[in-house]
PDB file of C-alpha atoms in Angstrom:
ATOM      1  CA  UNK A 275     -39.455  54.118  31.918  1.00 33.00           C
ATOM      2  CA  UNK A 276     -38.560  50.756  30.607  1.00 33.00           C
ATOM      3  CA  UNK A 277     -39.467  47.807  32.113  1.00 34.00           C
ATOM      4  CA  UNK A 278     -37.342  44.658  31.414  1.00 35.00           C
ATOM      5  CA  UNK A 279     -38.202  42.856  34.547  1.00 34.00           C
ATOM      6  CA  UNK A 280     -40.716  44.966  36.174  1.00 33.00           C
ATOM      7  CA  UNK A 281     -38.432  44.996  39.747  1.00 31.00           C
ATOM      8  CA  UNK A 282     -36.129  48.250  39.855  1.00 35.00           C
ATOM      9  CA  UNK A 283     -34.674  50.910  37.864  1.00 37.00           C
ATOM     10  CA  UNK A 284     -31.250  49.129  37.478  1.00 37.00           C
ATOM     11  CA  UNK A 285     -31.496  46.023  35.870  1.00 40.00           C
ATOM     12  CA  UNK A 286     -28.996  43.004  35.894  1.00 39.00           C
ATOM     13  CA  UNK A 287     -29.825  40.988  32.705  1.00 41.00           C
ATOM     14  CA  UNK A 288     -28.043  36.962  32.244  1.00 40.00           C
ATOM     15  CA  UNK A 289     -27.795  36.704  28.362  1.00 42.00           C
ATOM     16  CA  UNK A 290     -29.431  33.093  27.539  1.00 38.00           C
ATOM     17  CA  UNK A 291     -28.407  31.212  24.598  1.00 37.00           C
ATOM     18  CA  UNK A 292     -30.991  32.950  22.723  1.00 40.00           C
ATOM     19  CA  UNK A 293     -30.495  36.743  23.357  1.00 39.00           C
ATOM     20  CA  UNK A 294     -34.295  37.431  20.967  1.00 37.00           C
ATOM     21  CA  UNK A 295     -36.160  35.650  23.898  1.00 41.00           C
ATOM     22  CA  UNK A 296     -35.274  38.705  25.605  1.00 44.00           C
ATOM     23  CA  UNK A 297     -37.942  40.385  23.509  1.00 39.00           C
ATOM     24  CA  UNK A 298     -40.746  39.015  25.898  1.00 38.00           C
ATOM     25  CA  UNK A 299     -39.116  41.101  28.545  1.00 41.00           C
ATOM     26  CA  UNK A 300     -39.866  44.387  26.892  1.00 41.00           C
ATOM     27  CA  UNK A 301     -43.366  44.691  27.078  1.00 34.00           C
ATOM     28  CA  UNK A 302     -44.210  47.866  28.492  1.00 36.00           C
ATOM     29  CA  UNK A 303     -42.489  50.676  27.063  1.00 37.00           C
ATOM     30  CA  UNK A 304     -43.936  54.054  27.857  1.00 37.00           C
ATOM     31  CA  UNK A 305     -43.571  57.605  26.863  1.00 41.00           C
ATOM     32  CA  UNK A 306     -41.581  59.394  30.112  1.00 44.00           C
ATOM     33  CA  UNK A 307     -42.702  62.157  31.737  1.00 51.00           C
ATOM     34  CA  UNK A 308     -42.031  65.766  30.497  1.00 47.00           C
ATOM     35  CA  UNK A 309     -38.452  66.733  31.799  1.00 48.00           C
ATOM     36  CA  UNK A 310     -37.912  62.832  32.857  1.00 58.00           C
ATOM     37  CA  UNK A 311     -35.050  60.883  31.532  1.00 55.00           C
ATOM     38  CA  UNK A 312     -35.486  57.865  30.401  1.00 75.00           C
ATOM     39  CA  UNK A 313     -34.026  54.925  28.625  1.00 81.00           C
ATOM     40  CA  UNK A 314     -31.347  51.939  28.650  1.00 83.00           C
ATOM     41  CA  UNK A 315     -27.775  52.680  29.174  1.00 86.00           C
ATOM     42  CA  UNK A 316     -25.178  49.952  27.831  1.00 86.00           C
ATOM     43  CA  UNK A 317     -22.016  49.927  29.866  1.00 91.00           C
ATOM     44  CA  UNK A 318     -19.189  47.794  28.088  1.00 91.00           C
ATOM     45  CA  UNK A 319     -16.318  47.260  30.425  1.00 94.00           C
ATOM     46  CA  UNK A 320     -13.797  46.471  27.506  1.00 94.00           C
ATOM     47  CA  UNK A 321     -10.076  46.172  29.030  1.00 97.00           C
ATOM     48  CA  UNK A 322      -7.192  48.194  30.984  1.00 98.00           C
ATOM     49  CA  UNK A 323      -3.680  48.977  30.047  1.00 98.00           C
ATOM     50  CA  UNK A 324      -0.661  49.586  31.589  1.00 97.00           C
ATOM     51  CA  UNK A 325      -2.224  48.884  35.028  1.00 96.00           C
ATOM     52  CA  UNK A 326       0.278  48.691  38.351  1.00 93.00           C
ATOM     53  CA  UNK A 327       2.099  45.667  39.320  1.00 92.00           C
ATOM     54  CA  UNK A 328       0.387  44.625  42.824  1.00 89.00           C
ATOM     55  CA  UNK A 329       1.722  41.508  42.996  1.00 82.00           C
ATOM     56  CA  UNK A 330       5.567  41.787  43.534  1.00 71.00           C
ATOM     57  CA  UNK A 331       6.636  38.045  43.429  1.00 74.00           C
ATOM     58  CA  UNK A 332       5.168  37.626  39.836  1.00 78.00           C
ATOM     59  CA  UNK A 333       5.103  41.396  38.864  1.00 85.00           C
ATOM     60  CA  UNK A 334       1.724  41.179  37.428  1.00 92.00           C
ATOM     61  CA  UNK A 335      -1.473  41.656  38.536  1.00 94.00           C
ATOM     62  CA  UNK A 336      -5.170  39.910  38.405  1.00 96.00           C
ATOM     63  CA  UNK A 337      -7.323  42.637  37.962  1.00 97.00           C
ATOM     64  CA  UNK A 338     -10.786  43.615  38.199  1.00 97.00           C
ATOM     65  CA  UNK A 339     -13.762  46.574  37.999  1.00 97.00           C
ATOM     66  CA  UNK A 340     -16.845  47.381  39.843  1.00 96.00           C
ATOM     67  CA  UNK A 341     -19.267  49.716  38.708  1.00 95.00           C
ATOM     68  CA  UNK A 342     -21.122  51.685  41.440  1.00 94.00           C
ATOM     69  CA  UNK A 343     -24.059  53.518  40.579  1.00 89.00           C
ATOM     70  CA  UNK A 344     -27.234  54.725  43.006  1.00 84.00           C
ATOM     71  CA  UNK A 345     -27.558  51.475  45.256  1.00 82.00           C
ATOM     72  CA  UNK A 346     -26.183  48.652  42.863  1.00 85.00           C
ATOM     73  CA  UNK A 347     -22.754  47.615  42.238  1.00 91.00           C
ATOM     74  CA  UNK A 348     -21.494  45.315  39.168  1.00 92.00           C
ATOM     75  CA  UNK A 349     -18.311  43.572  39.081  1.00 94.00           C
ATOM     76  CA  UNK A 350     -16.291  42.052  35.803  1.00 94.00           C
ATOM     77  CA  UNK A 351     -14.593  38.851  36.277  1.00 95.00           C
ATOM     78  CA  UNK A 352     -11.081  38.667  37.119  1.00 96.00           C
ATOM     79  CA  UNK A 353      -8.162  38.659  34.557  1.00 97.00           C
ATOM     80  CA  UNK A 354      -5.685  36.354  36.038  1.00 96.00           C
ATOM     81  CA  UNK A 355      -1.612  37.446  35.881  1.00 95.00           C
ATOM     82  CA  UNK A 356      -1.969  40.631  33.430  1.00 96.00           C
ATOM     83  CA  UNK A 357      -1.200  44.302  33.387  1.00 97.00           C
ATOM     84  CA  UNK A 358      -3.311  44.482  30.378  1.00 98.00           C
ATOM     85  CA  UNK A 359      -6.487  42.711  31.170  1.00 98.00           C
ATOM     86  CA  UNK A 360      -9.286  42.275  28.760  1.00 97.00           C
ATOM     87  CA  UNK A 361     -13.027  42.004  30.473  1.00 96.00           C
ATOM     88  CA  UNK A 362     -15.369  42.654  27.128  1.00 92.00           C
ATOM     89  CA  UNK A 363     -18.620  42.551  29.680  1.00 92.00           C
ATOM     90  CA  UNK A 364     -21.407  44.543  29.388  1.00 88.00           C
ATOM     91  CA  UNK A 365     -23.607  45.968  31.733  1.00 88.00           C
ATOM     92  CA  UNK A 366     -27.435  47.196  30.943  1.00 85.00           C
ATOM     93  CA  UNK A 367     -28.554  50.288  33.184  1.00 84.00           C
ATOM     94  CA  UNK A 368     -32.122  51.257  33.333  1.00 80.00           C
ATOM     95  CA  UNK A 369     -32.119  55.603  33.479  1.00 82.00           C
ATOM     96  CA  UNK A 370     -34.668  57.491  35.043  1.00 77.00           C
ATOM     97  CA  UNK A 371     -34.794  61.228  36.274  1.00 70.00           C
ATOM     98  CA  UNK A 372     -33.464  60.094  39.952  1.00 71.00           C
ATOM     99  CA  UNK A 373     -30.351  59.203  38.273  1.00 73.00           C
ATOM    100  CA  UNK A 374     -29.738  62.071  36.208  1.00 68.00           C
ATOM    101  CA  UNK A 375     -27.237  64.053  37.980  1.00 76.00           C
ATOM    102  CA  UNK A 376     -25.383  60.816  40.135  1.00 84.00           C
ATOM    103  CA  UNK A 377     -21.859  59.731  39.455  1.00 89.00           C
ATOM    104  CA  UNK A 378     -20.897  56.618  37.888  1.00 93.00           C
ATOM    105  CA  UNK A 379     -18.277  55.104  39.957  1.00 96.00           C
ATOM    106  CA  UNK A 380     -15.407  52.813  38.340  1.00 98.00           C
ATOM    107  CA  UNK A 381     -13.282  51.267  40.589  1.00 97.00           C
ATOM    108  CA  UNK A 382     -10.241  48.577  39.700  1.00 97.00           C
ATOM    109  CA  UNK A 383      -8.901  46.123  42.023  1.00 96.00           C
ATOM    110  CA  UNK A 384      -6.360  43.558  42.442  1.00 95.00           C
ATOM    111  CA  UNK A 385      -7.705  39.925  43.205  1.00 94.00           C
ATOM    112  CA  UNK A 386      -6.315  38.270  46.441  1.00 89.00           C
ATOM    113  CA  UNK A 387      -7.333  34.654  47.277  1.00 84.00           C
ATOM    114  CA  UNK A 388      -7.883  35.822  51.173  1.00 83.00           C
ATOM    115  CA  UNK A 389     -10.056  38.227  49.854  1.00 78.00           C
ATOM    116  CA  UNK A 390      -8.305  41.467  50.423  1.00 86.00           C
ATOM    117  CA  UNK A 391      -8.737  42.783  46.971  1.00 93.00           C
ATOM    118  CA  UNK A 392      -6.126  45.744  46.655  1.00 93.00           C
ATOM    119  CA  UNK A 393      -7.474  49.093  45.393  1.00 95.00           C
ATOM    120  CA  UNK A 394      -5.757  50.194  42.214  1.00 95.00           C
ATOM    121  CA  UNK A 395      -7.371  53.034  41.041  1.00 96.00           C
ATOM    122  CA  UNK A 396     -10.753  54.704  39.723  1.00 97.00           C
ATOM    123  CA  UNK A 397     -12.412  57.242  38.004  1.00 98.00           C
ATOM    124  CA  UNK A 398     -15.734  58.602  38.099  1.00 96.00           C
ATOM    125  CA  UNK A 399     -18.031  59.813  35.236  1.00 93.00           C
ATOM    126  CA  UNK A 400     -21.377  61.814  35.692  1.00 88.00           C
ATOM    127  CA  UNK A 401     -25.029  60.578  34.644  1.00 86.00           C
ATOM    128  CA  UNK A 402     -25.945  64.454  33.156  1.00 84.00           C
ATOM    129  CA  UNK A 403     -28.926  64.725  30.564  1.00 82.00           C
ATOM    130  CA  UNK A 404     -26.071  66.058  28.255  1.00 84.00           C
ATOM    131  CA  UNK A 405     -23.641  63.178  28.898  1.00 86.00           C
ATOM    132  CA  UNK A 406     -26.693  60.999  27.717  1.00 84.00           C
ATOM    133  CA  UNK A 407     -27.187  62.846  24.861  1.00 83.00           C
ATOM    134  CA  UNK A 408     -23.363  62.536  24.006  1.00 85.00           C
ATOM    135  CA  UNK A 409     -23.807  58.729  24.251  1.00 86.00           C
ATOM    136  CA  UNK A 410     -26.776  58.466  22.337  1.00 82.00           C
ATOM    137  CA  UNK A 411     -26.997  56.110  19.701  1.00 70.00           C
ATOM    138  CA  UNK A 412     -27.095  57.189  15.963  1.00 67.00           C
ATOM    139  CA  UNK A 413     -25.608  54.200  14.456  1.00 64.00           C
ATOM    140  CA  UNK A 414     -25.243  50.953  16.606  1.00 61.00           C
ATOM    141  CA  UNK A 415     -22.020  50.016  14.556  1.00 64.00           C
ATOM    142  CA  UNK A 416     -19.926  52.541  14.760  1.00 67.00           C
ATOM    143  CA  UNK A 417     -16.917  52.864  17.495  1.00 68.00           C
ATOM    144  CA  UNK A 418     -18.127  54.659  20.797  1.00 77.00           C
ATOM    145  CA  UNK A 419     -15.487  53.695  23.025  1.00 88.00           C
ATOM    146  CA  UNK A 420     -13.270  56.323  25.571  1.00 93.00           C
ATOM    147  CA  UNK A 421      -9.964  55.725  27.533  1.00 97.00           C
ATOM    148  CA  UNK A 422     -10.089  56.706  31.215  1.00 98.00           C
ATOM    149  CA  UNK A 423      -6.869  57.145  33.605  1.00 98.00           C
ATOM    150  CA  UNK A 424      -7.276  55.724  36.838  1.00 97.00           C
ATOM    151  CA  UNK A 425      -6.536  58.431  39.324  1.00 96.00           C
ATOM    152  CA  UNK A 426      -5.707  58.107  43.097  1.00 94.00           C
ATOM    153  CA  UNK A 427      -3.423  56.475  45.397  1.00 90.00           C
ATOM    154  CA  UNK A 428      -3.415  52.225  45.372  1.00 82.00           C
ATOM    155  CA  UNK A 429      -2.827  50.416  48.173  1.00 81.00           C
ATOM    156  CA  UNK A 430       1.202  50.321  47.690  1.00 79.00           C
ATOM    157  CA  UNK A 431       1.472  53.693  48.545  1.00 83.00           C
ATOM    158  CA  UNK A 432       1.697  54.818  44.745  1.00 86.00           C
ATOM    159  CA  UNK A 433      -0.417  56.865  42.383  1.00 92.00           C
ATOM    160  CA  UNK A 434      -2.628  55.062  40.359  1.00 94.00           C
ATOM    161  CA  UNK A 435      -1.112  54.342  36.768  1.00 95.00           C
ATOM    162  CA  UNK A 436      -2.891  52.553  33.868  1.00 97.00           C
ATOM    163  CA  UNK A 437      -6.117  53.325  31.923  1.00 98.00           C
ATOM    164  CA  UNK A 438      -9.401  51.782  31.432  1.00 98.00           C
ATOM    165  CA  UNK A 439     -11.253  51.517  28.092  1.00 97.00           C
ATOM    166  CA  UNK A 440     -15.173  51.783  28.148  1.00 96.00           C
ATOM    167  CA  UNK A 441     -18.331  51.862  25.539  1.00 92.00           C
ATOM    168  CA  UNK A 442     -21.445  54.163  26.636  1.00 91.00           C
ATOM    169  CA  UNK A 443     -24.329  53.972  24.685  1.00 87.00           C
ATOM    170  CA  UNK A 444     -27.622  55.509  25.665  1.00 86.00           C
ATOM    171  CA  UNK A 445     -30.918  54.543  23.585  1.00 82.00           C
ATOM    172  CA  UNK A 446     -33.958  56.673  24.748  1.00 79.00           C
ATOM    173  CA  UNK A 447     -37.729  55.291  25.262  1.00 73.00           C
ATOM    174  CA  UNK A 448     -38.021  56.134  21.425  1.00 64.00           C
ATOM    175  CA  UNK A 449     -37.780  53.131  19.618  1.00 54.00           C
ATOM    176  CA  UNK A 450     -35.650  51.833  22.383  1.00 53.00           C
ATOM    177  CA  UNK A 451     -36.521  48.120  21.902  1.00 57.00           C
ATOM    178  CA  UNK A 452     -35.566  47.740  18.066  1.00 57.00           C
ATOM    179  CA  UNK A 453     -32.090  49.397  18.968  1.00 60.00           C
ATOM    180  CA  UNK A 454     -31.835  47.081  22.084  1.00 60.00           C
ATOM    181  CA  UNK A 455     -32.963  43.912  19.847  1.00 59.00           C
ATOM    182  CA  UNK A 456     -30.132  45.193  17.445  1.00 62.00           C
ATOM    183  CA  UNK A 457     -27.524  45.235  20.045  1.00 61.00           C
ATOM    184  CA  UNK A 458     -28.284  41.844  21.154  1.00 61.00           C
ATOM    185  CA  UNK A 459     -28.006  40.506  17.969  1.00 60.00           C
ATOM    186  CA  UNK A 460     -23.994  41.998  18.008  1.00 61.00           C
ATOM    187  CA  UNK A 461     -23.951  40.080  21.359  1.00 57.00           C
ATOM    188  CA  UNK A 462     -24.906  36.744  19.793  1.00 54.00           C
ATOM    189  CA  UNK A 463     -22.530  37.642  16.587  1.00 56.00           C
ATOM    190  CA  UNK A 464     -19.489  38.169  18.487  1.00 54.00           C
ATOM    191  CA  UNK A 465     -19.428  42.028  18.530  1.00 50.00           C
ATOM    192  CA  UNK A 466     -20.336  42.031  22.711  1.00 49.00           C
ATOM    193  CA  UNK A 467     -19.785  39.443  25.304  1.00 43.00           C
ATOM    194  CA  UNK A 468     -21.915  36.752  24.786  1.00 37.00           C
ATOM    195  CA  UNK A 469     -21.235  35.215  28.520  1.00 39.00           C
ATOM    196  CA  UNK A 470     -23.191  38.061  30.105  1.00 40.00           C
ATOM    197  CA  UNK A 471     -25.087  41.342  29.770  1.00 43.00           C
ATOM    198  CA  UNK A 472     -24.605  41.999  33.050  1.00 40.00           C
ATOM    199  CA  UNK A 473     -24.183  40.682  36.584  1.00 38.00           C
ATOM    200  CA  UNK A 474     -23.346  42.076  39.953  1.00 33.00           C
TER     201      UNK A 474
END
């Protein structure tokens, strides 16, 4: 599969100021194995709407997501006093066949400075070989993002209200490091969080 740092098959990247350094990473690109999936997944956390008011002095909120996938977890910053938090962070996942049939766990939480982050909601979405296909790229430009409703009970008591608003794009072993080069250059235009690629 590809190898951007040659350490595991989910890989946290820190954009530098010069995201076409990141070239020297991808050196070893390989044809996968018959019936093997294999490629980069780009998970854009992008923002949340009409999330739950935790916070009942100031009727707002400072909210957050993790991403739990396999054995790794990545988490966005937190939007301070909002019900309609914008993150913009994207996260680069490294797919192989052990991950082709896990869930994709998204989880938002309410930031407390004692550190008893309140649950707010979450939704899950499966790693199939057809939901890969779905997300594969055919033209890095165009819009690929989905609204998902966060489901379950918070920690008030209350179902889960609000939505989330993600970008999934899959690029295969095939010519996987022009399409990645191309999508860091919409990083260092503007088009993608320049502050980071990903982080846990």
């Amino acid at each position: 599969p590809l190898d951007l740092s040659r350490c595991s098959n989910l890989q946290s990247i820190k954009l530098q100021s010069n995201p076409w350094d990141l070239h020297r990473a991808m050196k070893n690109v390989v044809d996968p194995e018959p019936g093997e999936i294999s490629g980069t997944l780009f998970v854009k956390l992008i923002r949340g709407e009409d999330l739950a008011r935790m916070d009942g002095l100031r009727g707002l909120s400072d909210p957050f997501v993790t991403i739990e996938i396999s054995d790794k977890t990545f988490r966005t910053h937190v939007a301070r006093g909002t019900l309609n938090p914008v993150w913009k962070q994207t996260y680069l996942i490294e797919v192989d066949h052990r991950l082709a049939h896990q869930d994709m766990r998204f989880s938002v939480y309410d930031w407390d400075l004692d550190g008893t982050d309140d649950f707010m909601g979450s939704f899950r979405i499966q790693l199939s070989p057809q939901q890969l296909d779905q997300w594969s790229v055919t033209d890095p430009s165009a819009e690929a993002s989905s609204w998902h409703a966060l489901q379950g009970t918070d920690d008030n008591g209350m179902q889960a209200q609000g939505r989330v608003q993600v970008e999934f794009r899959y690029v295969a072993n095939d010519g996987a490091v022009d399409t990645i080069l191309t999508y860091l250059k919409r990083i260092q235009q503007g088009g993608w969080s320049r502050e980071t690629l990903a982080s846990s």
